[in-house]
Amino acid sequence: MEKKSLHTLHGGDLDEISRIYGIDKGEILNFSGNVNPLGLPLSVKNAIINNPDAAVNYPDVSYIELRRAIGEYTGADYENIVVGNGSTELISLFIKLILPKKAVIVSPAYSEYLNEIELSGGRAELFPLKEEEEFILDTDRLISVLTEDTDLLVICNPNNPTGTYIDCEEIKKLLIHCRDAGVYVMIDETYVEFSDRDKNVSAIPLVKEFGNLFVIRGTSKFFACPGLRLGYGICSDKNILKSINERKDPWSVNIFAEIAGRTMFADKEYIEKTLALTGRERKRIFETLKGFKNIHVYESQSNFFLCRLKREDMTSTQIFEQLIKDNILIRDASDFPYLGNRYLRFCILDEKSNTLLLNSLKKCVD
Amino acid sequence: MEKKSLHTLHGGDLDEISRIYGIDKGEILNFSGNVNPLGLPLSVKNAIINNPDAAVNYPDVSYIELRRAIGEYTGADYENIVVGNGSTELISLFIKLILPKKAVIVSPAYSEYLNEIELSGGRAELFPLKEEEEFILDTDRLISVLTEDTDLLVICNPNNPTGTYIDCEEIKKLLIHCRDAGVYVMIDETYVEFSDRDKNVSAIPLVKEFGNLFVIRGTSKFFACPGLRLGYGICSDKNILKSINERKDPWSVNIFAEIAGRTMFADKEYIEKTLALTGRERKRIFETLKGFKNIHVYESQSNFFLCRLKREDMTSTQIFEQLIKDNILIRDASDFPYLGNRYLRFCILDEKSNTLLLNSLKKCVD
């Protein structure tokens, strides 16, 4: 029972861990949450501190300023943007609108896609990324499983928990096929902003051309603000946007999320610092782990890594239990579909913490 | 077009008014929003200023502390409480869960009940409060229209826009009938906290006894915080609570709404000040308006009044246009069902503003 709840724990939900292992919450190095270690942008903090009285006003029901800020940031037309209470609300609204009869989900993936599809009366088939292909998507193989009755394809890019990605050109190939076959494509880009700028990961440049594409993004991970509940969706099909707006609670994004959103996307310093830290540490961690004889690490374009234990006499749960003794909290990834009990996921924190993790991990497995 | 948008304007949406009438937004005395003139409680303001970094955490997915605070405040068992993104989310969730085939809505009322029922594929019948009965609900007449196929009754208490109320004893009579007839009763108590304490308006003491009762409350009006989006529902049917929790976005209440909620309900000073101001001014405004020969005022247990113009040569829209010249914004109530074009609604602000309104109104109509 306790083991189960640990597996499914959210990064922010440290109280349970703290209680079970008798560790002070503030002492835990949380590698399981995938949240930017730089913390809340100072600009956002100041915007909130300076505007507490904003709460006496309703948010702008059209969220014009917020959508314009997102437009500036992403390069998308603000009229193609819809905001929501975290990406969760948008995933739910889009699926409830499309009502897919048969969806294909590239997996292993976030369980919420499957839940929402089944809640809406649809059926979902999981399309497995293969370990022997380093969990890199084979676009042609994916296209070959999209049967005539498929009406929705769900991709997380870069993918959670594998960290792997497909680039914009491959996505375009998929989108052309899907458009011709009448398949909607939902791409969850929660982690895309952590990717290297020389990789073309985001599908946003394709939104205008493909009305069957719905791109979803959150702010929780990159801007370190899961408490704000701010997500957005981008789509060029005006009917989809109109229907989503009709169905959603008009003010589901609260005024502090609105204020924060109008601030964070313009905070170039925070964004650059994040990219520099993530890029540098991602490279270092990857190179270090490649030197571990008992760990296989998969290349990542996200702010986390998936690893496989090569030793047959060790499980991910054992490693989890070992590391927590050093106050290090990682994600035992064994409950994701297609991953066995030798998969671990951990995110990139600051340099010092990352070194502690690498050392502890080496001590445990190598 | 402009006239229409004024009618349906929300209290907080002053930009439009400001633009159309060329008045500085800060100069408008907003009698249309029904928001407590004391503004955001200082305790809430401080809680937000002191905790901007709370945004780096997810809200507690079970909202235990928040629900306990609501429990303390309302006298309800916290296990019977569900929180939502404003009362809007809870109205929507409850109706989508019950899926009423035929609902009866005591009217005139907030249009959102009807919208949600129709969106969910149900039919709604409006039960008219009668002008000749001073818009006071006749419980027996209401019971007589609840036919065999009725499965939901919707009441706002005190009612918006009439300000009238039914007391707990009458509600109990309704609940007994409805329970026996298999009818759910949803009571929206958005304005209940403004009522005099010697009146028993709230149905919360009946929640334990009646599983068919769902009480909904917001915080926007009484605690002057529509930007926070914090509402709550109270019900003793565990299956209803469980189903609502399964269907709702897990973190739809954001961290600042959670922090505010844990603070505001314990702010006895703010609550007492609000009650004192509302009680005193409600009495004074009512007595003053009763002395107006061309206005009929209905007795209110809310923080607003509905009035009817007795002069046949004047419409509510004309009065609206007259008053806005004095920077006074009231609600032209002519778009509510059953109200003609001689109904006005305005809320209680501070003593000085209320006097200005009364004087302007006298100048216009008497």
Coordinates of N, CA, C and O in Angstrom, one line a residue, chain B residues 87-157:
Chain B
S87 N -17.9 28.9 -7.4 CA -19.1 28.1 -7.4 C -19.5 27.6 -8.7 O -20.1 26.5 -8.8
T88 N -19.0 28.3 -9.8 CA -19.3 27.9 -11.2 C -18.9 26.4 -11.4 O -19.7 25.7 -12.0
E89 N -17.7 26.1 -11.0 CA -17.2 24.7 -11.3 C -18.1 23.7 -10.6 O -18.4 22.6 -11.1
L90 N -18.6 24.0 -9.4 CA -19.4 23.1 -8.6 C -20.8 22.9 -9.1 O -21.4 21.9 -9.2
I91 N -21.4 24.1 -9.6 CA -22.7 24.0 -10.2 C -22.6 23.1 -11.4 O -23.4 22.2 -11.6
S92 N -21.6 23.3 -12.2 CA -21.4 22.5 -13.4 C -21.2 21.0 -13.1 O -21.8 20.1 -13.7
L93 N -20.3 20.7 -12.2 CA -20.0 19.3 -11.8 C -21.2 18.6 -11.3 O -21.5 17.5 -11.6
F94 N -22.0 19.3 -10.4 CA -23.2 18.7 -9.8 C -24.2 18.4 -10.9 O -24.7 17.3 -10.9
I95 N -24.5 19.3 -11.7 CA -25.5 19.1 -12.8 C -25.0 18.0 -13.8 O -25.8 17.2 -14.1
K96 N -23.8 18.0 -14.1 CA -23.3 17.0 -15.0 C -23.3 15.6 -14.4 O -23.4 14.6 -15.1
L97 N -23.3 15.6 -13.1 CA -23.3 14.3 -12.4 C -24.8 13.8 -12.3 O -25.1 12.6 -12.6
I98 N -25.7 14.7 -11.9 CA -27.1 14.3 -11.7 C -27.8 14.1 -13.0 O -28.7 13.3 -13.1
L99 N -27.3 14.8 -14.0 CA -28.0 14.8 -15.4 C -29.5 14.9 -15.3 O -30.2 13.9 -15.6
P100 N -30.0 16.0 -14.8 CA -31.4 16.1 -14.6 C -32.2 16.0 -15.9 O -31.8 16.6 -16.9
K101 N -33.3 15.3 -15.9 CA -34.1 15.3 -17.1 C -35.0 16.5 -17.1 O -35.2 17.2 -18.0
K102 N -35.6 16.7 -15.9 CA -36.4 17.9 -15.8 C -36.1 18.7 -14.4 O -36.3 18.1 -13.3
A103 N -35.6 19.9 -14.6 CA -35.3 20.7 -13.4 C -36.3 21.8 -13.3 O -36.8 22.3 -14.2
V104 N -36.5 22.2 -12.0 CA -37.3 23.4 -11.8 C -36.4 24.5 -11.1 O -35.7 24.1 -10.2
I105 N -36.3 25.7 -11.7 CA -35.5 26.7 -11.2 C -36.3 27.9 -10.7 O -37.1 28.4 -11.5
V106 N -36.2 28.2 -9.4 CA -36.9 29.3 -8.9 C -36.3 30.6 -9.5 O -35.1 30.8 -9.5
S107 N -37.2 31.4 -10.1 CA -36.8 32.5 -11.0 C -37.5 33.8 -10.6 O -38.5 33.8 -10.0
P108 N -36.9 35.0 -11.1 CA -35.7 35.2 -11.8 C -34.5 34.7 -11.1 O -34.4 34.8 -9.8
A109 N -33.5 34.3 -11.8 CA -32.3 33.7 -11.2 C -31.1 33.9 -12.2 O -31.3 34.2 -13.4
Y110 N -29.9 33.6 -11.7 CA -28.7 33.5 -12.4 C -28.8 32.6 -13.6 O -29.3 31.4 -13.4
S111 N -28.4 33.0 -14.8 CA -28.7 32.3 -16.0 C -27.9 31.0 -16.1 O -28.2 30.1 -16.9
E112 N -26.8 30.9 -15.3 CA -25.9 29.8 -15.4 C -26.6 28.4 -15.1 O -26.2 27.4 -15.6
Y113 N -27.5 28.4 -14.1 CA -28.2 27.1 -13.8 C -28.9 26.6 -15.1 O -28.7 25.4 -15.4
L114 N -29.6 27.4 -15.7 CA -30.3 27.0 -16.9 C -29.4 26.5 -18.0 O -29.5 25.5 -18.6
N115 N -28.3 27.3 -18.2 CA -27.3 27.0 -19.3 C -26.7 25.6 -19.0 O -26.6 24.8 -19.9
E116 N -26.3 25.3 -17.8 CA -25.7 24.1 -17.5 C -26.7 22.9 -17.6 O -26.3 21.8 -18.1
I117 N -27.9 23.1 -17.2 CA -28.9 22.0 -17.4 C -29.1 21.7 -18.8 O -29.1 20.6 -19.2
E118 N -29.3 22.8 -19.6 CA -29.5 22.5 -21.1 C -28.3 21.9 -21.8 O -28.4 21.0 -22.6
L119 N -27.1 22.4 -21.4 CA -25.8 21.8 -21.9 C -25.7 20.3 -21.6 O -25.2 19.6 -22.4
S120 N -26.3 19.9 -20.5 CA -26.2 18.5 -20.1 C -27.4 17.7 -20.7 O -27.6 16.6 -20.3
G121 N -28.1 18.3 -21.5 CA -29.2 17.6 -22.2 C -30.5 17.6 -21.4 O -31.4 16.8 -21.8
G122 N -30.6 18.3 -20.4 CA -31.9 18.3 -19.6 C -32.8 19.5 -20.0 O -32.4 20.4 -20.8
R123 N -34.0 19.5 -19.4 CA -35.0 20.5 -19.6 C -35.2 21.2 -18.3 O -35.2 20.6 -17.3
A124 N -35.4 22.6 -18.4 CA -35.6 23.3 -17.1 C -36.9 24.1 -17.3 O -37.2 24.7 -18.3
E125 N -37.6 24.1 -16.2 CA -38.9 24.9 -16.1 C -38.6 26.0 -15.1 O -38.0 25.7 -14.0
L126 N -38.9 27.2 -15.5 CA -38.7 28.3 -14.5 C -39.9 28.5 -13.6 O -41.1 28.6 -14.2
F127 N -39.7 28.5 -12.3 CA -40.9 28.7 -11.4 C -40.8 30.2 -11.0 O -39.9 30.6 -10.3
P128 N -41.8 31.0 -11.4 CA -41.7 32.4 -11.1 C -42.1 32.8 -9.7 O -43.1 32.5 -9.1
L129 N -41.2 33.6 -9.1 CA -41.5 34.3 -7.9 C -42.4 35.4 -8.4 O -42.2 36.0 -9.4
K130 N -43.5 35.8 -7.6 CA -44.4 36.7 -8.1 C -44.2 38.1 -7.5 O -44.1 38.3 -6.3
E131 N -44.3 39.1 -8.4 CA -44.2 40.5 -8.0 C -45.2 40.8 -6.9 O -44.9 41.5 -5.9
E132 N -46.4 40.3 -7.1 CA -47.5 40.7 -6.2 C -47.3 40.0 -4.9 O -48.0 40.3 -3.9
E133 N -46.4 39.1 -4.8 CA -46.1 38.5 -3.5 C -44.7 39.0 -3.0 O -44.0 38.4 -2.2
E134 N -44.3 40.1 -3.6 CA -43.0 40.8 -3.2 C -41.9 39.8 -3.5 O -40.8 39.9 -2.8
F135 N -42.0 38.9 -4.5 CA -41.0 38.0 -4.8 C -40.6 37.0 -3.7 O -39.5 36.5 -3.7
I136 N -41.5 36.9 -2.8 CA -41.2 35.9 -1.7 C -41.7 34.6 -2.1 O -42.8 34.4 -2.6
L137 N -40.9 33.6 -1.9 CA -41.3 32.2 -2.4 C -42.5 31.6 -1.6 O -42.5 31.6 -0.4
D138 N -43.5 31.1 -2.3 CA -44.6 30.4 -1.7 C -44.2 28.9 -1.9 O -44.4 28.3 -2.9
T139 N -43.8 28.4 -0.8 CA -43.3 27.0 -0.8 C -44.3 26.0 -1.3 O -44.0 25.1 -2.0
D140 N -45.6 26.2 -0.8 CA -46.6 25.2 -1.2 C -46.9 25.3 -2.7 O -47.1 24.2 -3.4
R141 N -46.9 26.5 -3.3 CA -47.1 26.6 -4.7 C -45.9 25.9 -5.4 O -46.1 25.3 -6.4
L142 N -44.7 26.1 -4.9 CA -43.6 25.5 -5.5 C -43.7 23.9 -5.5 O -43.5 23.3 -6.5
I143 N -44.1 23.4 -4.4 CA -44.2 22.0 -4.2 C -45.2 21.5 -5.3 O -45.1 20.4 -5.9
S144 N -46.3 22.2 -5.5 CA -47.4 21.8 -6.4 C -46.9 21.7 -7.8 O -47.5 21.0 -8.6
V145 N -45.8 22.4 -8.2 CA -45.4 22.2 -9.6 C -44.3 21.1 -9.8 O -43.9 20.9 -10.9
L146 N -43.9 20.6 -8.7 CA -42.9 19.5 -8.9 C -43.6 18.2 -9.3 O -44.1 17.4 -8.5
T147 N -43.6 18.0 -10.6 CA -44.3 16.8 -11.1 C -43.5 15.6 -11.0 O -42.3 15.7 -10.6
E148 N -44.0 14.5 -11.3 CA -43.4 13.2 -11.1 C -42.0 13.1 -11.8 O -41.1 12.4 -11.4
D149 N -41.9 13.8 -13.0 CA -40.7 13.7 -13.7 C -39.6 14.7 -13.3 O -38.5 14.7 -13.8
T150 N -39.9 15.6 -12.3 CA -38.9 16.5 -11.8 C -37.9 15.8 -11.0 O -38.2 15.0 -10.2
D151 N -36.6 16.0 -11.4 CA -35.5 15.4 -10.6 C -34.5 16.3 -10.0 O -33.6 15.9 -9.3
L152 N -34.7 17.6 -10.2 CA -33.8 18.6 -9.6 C -34.6 19.9 -9.4 O -35.3 20.4 -10.2
L153 N -34.4 20.5 -8.2 CA -34.9 21.8 -7.9 C -33.7 22.7 -7.6 O -32.8 22.3 -6.8
V154 N -33.7 23.9 -8.2 CA -32.6 24.8 -8.0 C -33.2 26.1 -7.3 O -34.1 26.7 -7.8
I155 N -32.5 26.5 -6.2 CA -32.9 27.7 -5.5 C -31.7 28.5 -5.2 O -30.6 27.9 -4.8
C156 N -31.7 29.8 -5.3 CA -30.7 30.7 -4.9 C -31.2 31.3 -3.6 O -32.3 31.9 -3.7
N157 N -30.5 31.3 -2.5 CA -31.1 31.8 -1.3 C -30.0 32.4 -0.4 O -29.1 31.8 0.0

